[in-house]
Amino acid sequence: MAHLLTRRKALGTALGMAGLGCLAPRHAWATSPAEFLHQPGITLPQLPFLYFLTLDITTENRHDVAQLMQRWTDAAAALMAGKPIPGLVDSDETYGLPHQALTLTFGFGPTLFTKEGKDRFGLAAQRPAPLADLPRFTGDQLVPAHTGGDLCIQSCADNPQTAFHAIRILTRLADGIATPRWAQTGFLPDFGPHQTGRNLMGFKDGTMQPNIADPAVAKRVLWAADDDKAWMAGGTYLVARIIRIALEHWDRTKTSFQEETMGRQKRSGAPIGGHHEFDPLTLKQTDKYGNPITAEASHARLAAPEENGGAEFLRRAYSYDNGLSYIAERWPPWRQGNEFDTGLMFLAYQQDPRKAFTRIFERMAKFDMMNQYTTHIGSGLFACPGYRKGHYLGEDLLMTR
Amino acid sequence: MAHLLTRRKALGTALGMAGLGCLAPRHAWATSPAEFLHQPGITLPQLPFLYFLTLDITTENRHDVAQLMQRWTDAAAALMAGKPIPGLVDSDETYGLPHQALTLTFGFGPTLFTKEGKDRFGLAAQRPAPLADLPRFTGDQLVPAHTGGDLCIQSCADNPQTAFHAIRILTRLADGIATPRWAQTGFLPDFGPHQTGRNLMGFKDGTMQPNIADPAVAKRVLWAADDDKAWMAGGTYLVARIIRIALEHWDRTKTSFQEETMGRQKRSGAPIGGHHEFDPLTLKQTDKYGNPITAEASHARLAAPEENGGAEFLRRAYSYDNGLSYIAERWPPWRQGNEFDTGLMFLAYQQDPRKAFTRIFERMAKFDMMNQYTTHIGSGLFACPGYRKGHYLGEDLLMTR
């Protein structure tokens, strides 16, 4: 369990927390300015398993939604502490399972505020500006059944059974108020202490992250701005994208072209022409012909804050594996058959998606060489508010007159 | 890593092996009578992650199949030893990942021998009697796209990325010879040393297993009989069933009725009226009214060797989680919406499915109270031959004149 302890220790250190319990803490409430707490599951490091669920609200009564958030807040605290939920018979699949690290993070989608032009719950005036609908990006192939959602839950754990158990319990508690819309599981194995994990493209994923251990960086990049809606204090915005990767195609591509596409070397993770993973990107260097050594259309360049006016977000991506899916290509080479239905469950937290994800991805969607291999097939946008001790999550929103 | 070491140690002890390497062994070839080795991934304990893949052969040439088995045998040895595969550029998603325990197990389906009445490869005479097609069982709702397969690969690992990596590599090596038919991933978290894991029904799964550490039991229950086809020496038969569990229904059922259904107590795993998990089942005891305390139609009773003329098999089941699927009930209470698409990837090894799985499950399919909650939606049957050092897997079959 050495890695897990390390991970917990790192978490405690990064957030300036003290007093970690023995088997706990399964959650990490970190304090923001004033009395608002940040939700767990946002600041790194990531636990290795994800169950991401969105839900549609089926009630027309705001009071029911408030009751759900009250129930969820209490249940989440119990689940993260490994305690039973009063009044609920547990399904017991995690009973006796040791070392259950778990974080639960909740968010509100745009459709909670306005759906088909209708102010469903009298909350339209409370919709924050950063929760503006994402634009359609070049190449988007979004499947409606895997897009949107009034509510979301990000459940992260050290094993898939614990991640799912929490979702199962929380879904039971939503009975009659909200119903599952779409789900995606994910994984990101532990590559060891201080090692960046690799996703299914075989490259390290997450080398470039804002240094949120620096409170000034976290305040600028991650947490809701001071002039955001009051109920979002201590909160952040989540962009979720299901990104299908054509692994068969990628695997037929030479490593040298993969590296050019990524703008990094595969095994070391170093920039093109660099030596170590954390060397600065070689954005200005040119070869003897005057061409940039890190291609203009490479993923790393297009993602770099330097190329995006300083814009950045905090990634919490997981690989996903949904087995096989059938494809039938009606043009040469007229292939048909099953391919791996795998990819990346991209999750990114930020102060304002308009200035971060959307700004960066609008160019990326047009130019990134990686788009030859990747397709965005699902999408979600969620406001993940902060939390006040003794109050339920979203209370300041849902109690608005 | 304590559990993993324990697991490896247990494996070594159970199989009477010696000389386990440091990070290796990633596989465990155990010797059978004569010079035949058993494939790894059959004898317990299970690694916690599964990727199960079946494939259809697309060639009409037996030589191609032989070439594939040669490639797979070499590649499997390299993958299980954590070594690169000569001549193949690795996809690298496991590069640098520590502690990759991996077992790979291969099998031949009935359709390799006879398909639609046709002897495809001149192997029909070599089809073993125990590889008789499974009958249709009461309640079967088999989906053709998740049933059958000419070949199968069971990849088990200590993380899902390693399990999938092996499948991805082996699928690449099958290009032009075989193509994926269906796949199912699974998980079974490590509940700790000497603890039986729980599946998504919340009950312990695998309490009753034949004691295969006893060579006489293994010879009787698990390994191909002496009078089986010669190429099956050291081999065994795998029955795979995708069993969907209606979790929402199960969760609405009182624990007392769940226990009556299962014929065991939920948390302890003890028999009804018993005290400890490994207490003998209370098959003969009656209550004061003369009724059996372990219900006639309970799962544990119907599965018990005592009730099946001694028939038994070795379970290697995993839970599966495929996210959500849409249901629309057209009768009261007229529910529609997304439900959890979860269940059990049932894998069982045995000497002869006709005398083990089929014998037991024919009664179970008719009478088991658990059938109210479970539906068999996919199925596969495979002959998993033994192995001779210096020869490829299946060589004795594929070289038959």
Tab-separated table of C-alpha atoms in Angstrom, chain A residues 104-356:
chain	number	residue	atom	x	y	z
A	104	LEU	CA	-17.174	12.363	-4.703
A	105	THR	CA	-17.637	15.585	-6.646
A	106	PHE	CA	-20.989	17.024	-7.719
A	107	GLY	CA	-21.894	19.504	-10.425
A	108	PHE	CA	-24.854	21.381	-11.910
A	109	GLY	CA	-25.334	21.469	-15.686
A	110	PRO	CA	-26.664	24.408	-17.716
A	111	THR	CA	-30.039	22.658	-18.116
A	112	LEU	CA	-30.675	22.916	-14.389
A	113	PHE	CA	-31.024	26.652	-14.986
A	114	THR	CA	-32.578	26.844	-18.445
A	115	LYS	CA	-33.908	23.971	-20.542
A	116	GLU	CA	-35.414	24.497	-23.965
A	117	GLY	CA	-35.743	28.164	-23.089
A	118	LYS	CA	-37.659	27.443	-19.898
A	119	ASP	CA	-36.675	28.542	-16.402
A	120	ARG	CA	-37.528	25.179	-14.849
A	121	PHE	CA	-36.862	25.930	-11.218
A	122	GLY	CA	-36.748	29.730	-11.047
A	123	LEU	CA	-32.957	29.563	-11.094
A	124	ALA	CA	-32.264	31.101	-14.524
A	125	ALA	CA	-31.072	34.375	-13.003
A	126	GLN	CA	-28.564	32.422	-10.944
A	127	ARG	CA	-26.904	30.792	-13.952
A	128	PRO	CA	-23.260	31.824	-13.859
A	129	ALA	CA	-21.728	33.411	-16.969
A	130	PRO	CA	-18.931	30.778	-17.150
A	131	LEU	CA	-21.645	28.110	-17.451
A	132	ALA	CA	-22.446	29.360	-20.982
A	133	ASP	CA	-23.183	26.450	-23.319
A	134	LEU	CA	-20.072	25.162	-25.035
A	135	PRO	CA	-19.962	26.057	-28.729
A	136	ARG	CA	-19.929	23.370	-31.394
A	137	PHE	CA	-16.286	22.636	-32.089
A	138	THR	CA	-14.908	21.616	-35.457
A	139	GLY	CA	-15.125	17.847	-35.786
A	140	ASP	CA	-17.543	17.330	-32.906
A	141	GLN	CA	-19.544	14.122	-33.330
A	142	LEU	CA	-21.497	14.382	-30.110
A	143	VAL	CA	-23.985	11.636	-29.362
A	144	PRO	CA	-26.980	13.191	-27.555
A	145	ALA	CA	-27.323	10.140	-25.293
A	146	HIS	CA	-23.791	10.802	-24.022
A	147	THR	CA	-24.018	14.578	-23.817
A	148	GLY	CA	-25.391	17.014	-21.261
A	149	GLY	CA	-27.039	16.294	-17.940
A	150	ASP	CA	-28.664	18.420	-15.236
A	151	LEU	CA	-26.410	16.967	-12.562
A	152	CYS	CA	-23.129	15.093	-12.491
A	153	ILE	CA	-21.241	12.964	-10.026
A	154	GLN	CA	-17.551	12.213	-10.390
A	155	SER	CA	-16.729	9.202	-8.221
A	156	CYS	CA	-13.022	8.393	-7.933
A	157	ALA	CA	-11.649	5.500	-5.925
A	158	ASP	CA	-8.763	3.122	-5.581
A	159	ASN	CA	-10.804	0.300	-7.081
A	160	PRO	CA	-13.773	0.189	-9.482
A	161	GLN	CA	-16.108	-1.534	-7.033
A	162	THR	CA	-15.854	1.314	-4.526
A	163	ALA	CA	-16.300	3.949	-7.260
A	164	PHE	CA	-19.416	2.187	-8.556
A	165	HIS	CA	-20.786	1.456	-5.087
A	166	ALA	CA	-20.998	5.168	-4.320
A	167	ILE	CA	-22.750	5.869	-7.629
A	168	ARG	CA	-25.188	3.022	-7.001
A	169	ILE	CA	-26.086	4.351	-3.557
A	170	LEU	CA	-26.408	7.956	-4.751
A	171	THR	CA	-28.606	6.854	-7.659
A	172	ARG	CA	-30.901	4.997	-5.271
A	173	LEU	CA	-31.164	8.161	-3.206
A	174	ALA	CA	-32.197	10.086	-6.338
A	175	ASP	CA	-35.141	7.777	-7.031
A	176	GLY	CA	-38.155	9.806	-8.161
A	177	ILE	CA	-36.137	13.035	-8.418
A	178	ALA	CA	-33.369	12.353	-10.935
A	179	THR	CA	-32.527	9.482	-13.259
A	180	PRO	CA	-29.216	8.427	-14.858
A	181	ARG	CA	-28.553	10.018	-18.258
A	182	TRP	CA	-25.079	8.820	-19.221
A	183	ALA	CA	-22.132	7.204	-17.541
A	184	GLN	CA	-18.530	6.527	-18.327
A	185	THR	CA	-16.030	4.603	-16.258
A	186	GLY	CA	-12.297	5.160	-16.476
A	187	PHE	CA	-8.944	4.097	-15.162
A	188	LEU	CA	-5.470	5.517	-14.777
A	189	PRO	CA	-3.079	3.034	-13.220
A	190	ASP	CA	-0.608	4.184	-10.625
A	191	PHE	CA	2.745	4.483	-12.381
A	192	GLY	CA	4.473	5.056	-9.061
A	193	PRO	CA	5.292	8.090	-6.916
A	194	HIS	CA	5.928	11.293	-8.873
A	195	GLN	CA	5.402	9.497	-12.178
A	196	THR	CA	3.046	10.789	-14.841
A	197	GLY	CA	0.643	8.105	-16.029
A	198	ARG	CA	0.259	7.031	-19.650
A	199	ASN	CA	-3.029	6.899	-21.486
A	200	LEU	CA	-3.939	4.422	-24.219
A	201	MET	CA	-1.993	6.363	-26.839
A	202	GLY	CA	1.090	5.256	-24.912
A	203	PHE	CA	2.214	8.800	-24.136
A	204	LYS	CA	2.409	10.390	-20.709
A	205	ASP	CA	-0.790	12.276	-19.984
A	206	GLY	CA	-0.734	15.242	-17.639
A	207	THR	CA	2.868	16.449	-17.754
A	208	MET	CA	1.799	20.040	-18.145
A	209	GLN	CA	-0.473	21.019	-15.307
A	210	PRO	CA	-0.913	24.381	-13.596
A	211	ASN	CA	0.931	24.380	-10.274
A	212	ILE	CA	-2.148	24.552	-8.104
A	213	ALA	CA	-0.084	23.981	-4.974
A	214	ASP	CA	0.633	27.720	-5.439
A	215	PRO	CA	-2.505	29.426	-4.058
A	216	ALA	CA	-2.132	32.313	-6.508
A	217	VAL	CA	-2.169	29.894	-9.452
A	218	ALA	CA	-5.125	27.954	-8.051
A	219	LYS	CA	-7.035	31.212	-7.504
A	220	ARG	CA	-6.364	32.351	-11.076
A	221	VAL	CA	-6.810	29.050	-12.933
A	222	LEU	CA	-9.045	26.817	-10.892
A	223	TRP	CA	-11.457	28.456	-8.482
A	224	ALA	CA	-14.481	30.578	-9.363
A	225	ALA	CA	-13.627	34.249	-9.680
A	226	ASP	CA	-14.499	36.694	-6.924
A	227	ASP	CA	-17.070	38.349	-9.176
A	228	ASP	CA	-18.812	35.057	-10.038
A	229	LYS	CA	-22.223	34.246	-8.544
A	230	ALA	CA	-22.055	34.204	-4.741
A	231	TRP	CA	-23.253	30.564	-4.566
A	232	MET	CA	-20.196	29.520	-6.626
A	233	ALA	CA	-17.724	30.690	-3.954
A	234	GLY	CA	-15.051	28.037	-3.534
A	235	GLY	CA	-16.331	26.325	-6.691
A	236	THR	CA	-14.988	25.521	-10.131
A	237	TYR	CA	-16.224	24.464	-13.578
A	238	LEU	CA	-15.891	21.039	-15.067
A	239	VAL	CA	-15.694	20.267	-18.772
A	240	ALA	CA	-16.189	16.557	-19.529
A	241	ARG	CA	-15.516	15.153	-22.997
A	242	ILE	CA	-15.691	11.538	-24.103
A	243	ILE	CA	-12.878	11.302	-26.642
A	244	ARG	CA	-12.889	8.142	-28.721
A	245	ILE	CA	-9.411	7.156	-29.897
A	246	ALA	CA	-8.958	5.091	-33.069
A	247	LEU	CA	-6.369	2.806	-31.494
A	248	GLU	CA	-6.069	0.533	-34.520
A	249	HIS	CA	-5.162	3.531	-36.665
A	250	TRP	CA	-2.777	4.941	-34.049
A	251	ASP	CA	-1.041	1.571	-33.711
A	252	ARG	CA	-0.407	1.523	-37.466
A	253	THR	CA	1.327	4.906	-37.265
A	254	LYS	CA	5.097	5.065	-36.911
A	255	THR	CA	6.357	6.206	-33.537
A	256	SER	CA	8.204	9.115	-35.163
A	257	PHE	CA	4.944	10.474	-36.596
A	258	GLN	CA	3.143	9.841	-33.291
A	259	GLU	CA	5.834	11.956	-31.622
A	260	GLU	CA	5.508	14.712	-34.204
A	261	THR	CA	1.737	14.646	-33.668
A	262	MET	CA	2.069	14.825	-29.916
A	263	GLY	CA	4.975	17.284	-29.901
A	264	ARG	CA	6.730	15.087	-27.376
A	265	GLN	CA	8.892	11.991	-27.288
A	266	LYS	CA	6.965	8.835	-26.483
A	267	ARG	CA	8.887	6.997	-23.804
A	268	SER	CA	10.577	9.866	-21.957
A	269	GLY	CA	7.768	12.383	-22.395
A	270	ALA	CA	10.444	14.991	-23.157
A	271	PRO	CA	9.727	17.756	-25.665
A	272	ILE	CA	10.998	17.251	-29.212
A	273	GLY	CA	14.709	17.941	-29.017
A	274	GLY	CA	14.585	17.920	-25.204
A	275	HIS	CA	15.898	15.367	-22.766
A	276	HIS	CA	13.591	15.205	-19.773
A	277	GLU	CA	9.835	15.122	-19.282
A	278	PHE	CA	9.678	18.467	-17.530
A	279	ASP	CA	12.017	20.344	-19.877
A	280	PRO	CA	10.277	23.391	-21.354
A	281	LEU	CA	8.610	22.839	-24.716
A	282	THR	CA	10.800	23.680	-27.705
A	283	LEU	CA	8.319	26.106	-29.228
A	284	LYS	CA	10.834	28.540	-30.731
A	285	GLN	CA	13.606	26.189	-31.848
A	286	THR	CA	13.942	25.500	-35.539
A	287	ASP	CA	15.823	22.890	-37.524
A	288	LYS	CA	18.495	23.682	-40.104
A	289	TYR	CA	15.834	24.430	-42.686
A	290	GLY	CA	14.174	26.938	-40.399
A	291	ASN	CA	11.185	24.759	-39.595
A	292	PRO	CA	9.974	24.565	-35.989
A	293	ILE	CA	11.143	21.321	-34.352
A	294	THR	CA	7.869	21.135	-32.439
A	295	ALA	CA	5.316	21.129	-35.249
A	296	GLU	CA	2.888	24.025	-35.495
A	297	ALA	CA	-0.033	21.571	-35.490
A	298	SER	CA	1.317	19.365	-32.703
A	299	HIS	CA	-0.862	18.666	-29.699
A	300	ALA	CA	1.614	19.900	-27.103
A	301	ARG	CA	2.116	23.222	-28.868
A	302	LEU	CA	-1.594	23.846	-29.347
A	303	ALA	CA	-2.213	23.023	-25.689
A	304	ALA	CA	0.624	25.160	-24.317
A	305	PRO	CA	-0.369	28.206	-22.252
A	306	GLU	CA	2.291	30.231	-24.106
A	307	GLU	CA	0.338	29.707	-27.314
A	308	ASN	CA	-3.006	30.491	-25.711
A	309	GLY	CA	-2.407	33.801	-23.946
A	310	GLY	CA	-1.660	31.987	-20.703
A	311	ALA	CA	-4.929	30.021	-20.722
A	312	GLU	CA	-4.812	26.699	-18.880
A	313	PHE	CA	-6.950	24.249	-16.930
A	314	LEU	CA	-6.450	21.382	-14.518
A	315	ARG	CA	-6.692	17.999	-16.252
A	316	ARG	CA	-8.103	14.936	-14.549
A	317	ALA	CA	-8.341	12.590	-17.528
A	318	TYR	CA	-8.892	8.829	-17.398
A	319	SER	CA	-8.658	6.175	-20.068
A	320	TYR	CA	-11.878	4.380	-20.875
A	321	ASP	CA	-12.546	0.932	-22.313
A	322	ASN	CA	-16.062	0.016	-23.401
A	323	GLY	CA	-15.132	-3.238	-25.118
A	324	LEU	CA	-15.838	-3.409	-28.838
A	325	SER	CA	-18.028	-1.543	-31.271
A	326	TYR	CA	-18.949	-2.398	-34.811
A	327	ILE	CA	-17.762	-0.223	-37.670
A	328	ALA	CA	-18.591	-0.452	-41.360
A	329	GLU	CA	-16.580	1.750	-43.673
A	330	ARG	CA	-18.318	2.206	-47.013
A	331	TRP	CA	-15.266	3.440	-48.844
A	332	PRO	CA	-11.793	1.986	-49.452
A	333	PRO	CA	-10.530	-0.198	-47.911
A	334	TRP	CA	-14.185	-1.199	-47.216
A	335	ARG	CA	-13.352	-2.475	-43.790
A	336	GLN	CA	-16.001	-3.774	-41.497
A	337	GLY	CA	-15.819	-5.454	-38.143
A	338	ASN	CA	-15.322	-4.768	-34.476
A	339	GLU	CA	-12.900	-2.151	-33.229
A	340	PHE	CA	-11.875	-1.277	-29.705
A	341	ASP	CA	-14.316	1.192	-28.196
A	342	THR	CA	-11.726	2.978	-26.121
A	343	GLY	CA	-10.458	6.449	-25.520
A	344	LEU	CA	-10.079	9.187	-23.012
A	345	MET	CA	-12.607	10.419	-20.495
A	346	PHE	CA	-11.337	13.959	-20.449
A	347	LEU	CA	-12.194	15.920	-17.319
A	348	ALA	CA	-10.857	19.425	-16.787
A	349	TYR	CA	-11.496	21.903	-13.993
A	350	GLN	CA	-11.154	25.634	-14.469
A	351	GLN	CA	-12.282	29.073	-13.360
A	352	ASP	CA	-14.067	29.840	-16.605
A	353	PRO	CA	-14.425	27.415	-19.537
A	354	ARG	CA	-14.874	30.308	-21.985
A	355	LYS	CA	-11.361	31.507	-21.179
A	356	ALA	CA	-9.767	28.092	-20.751
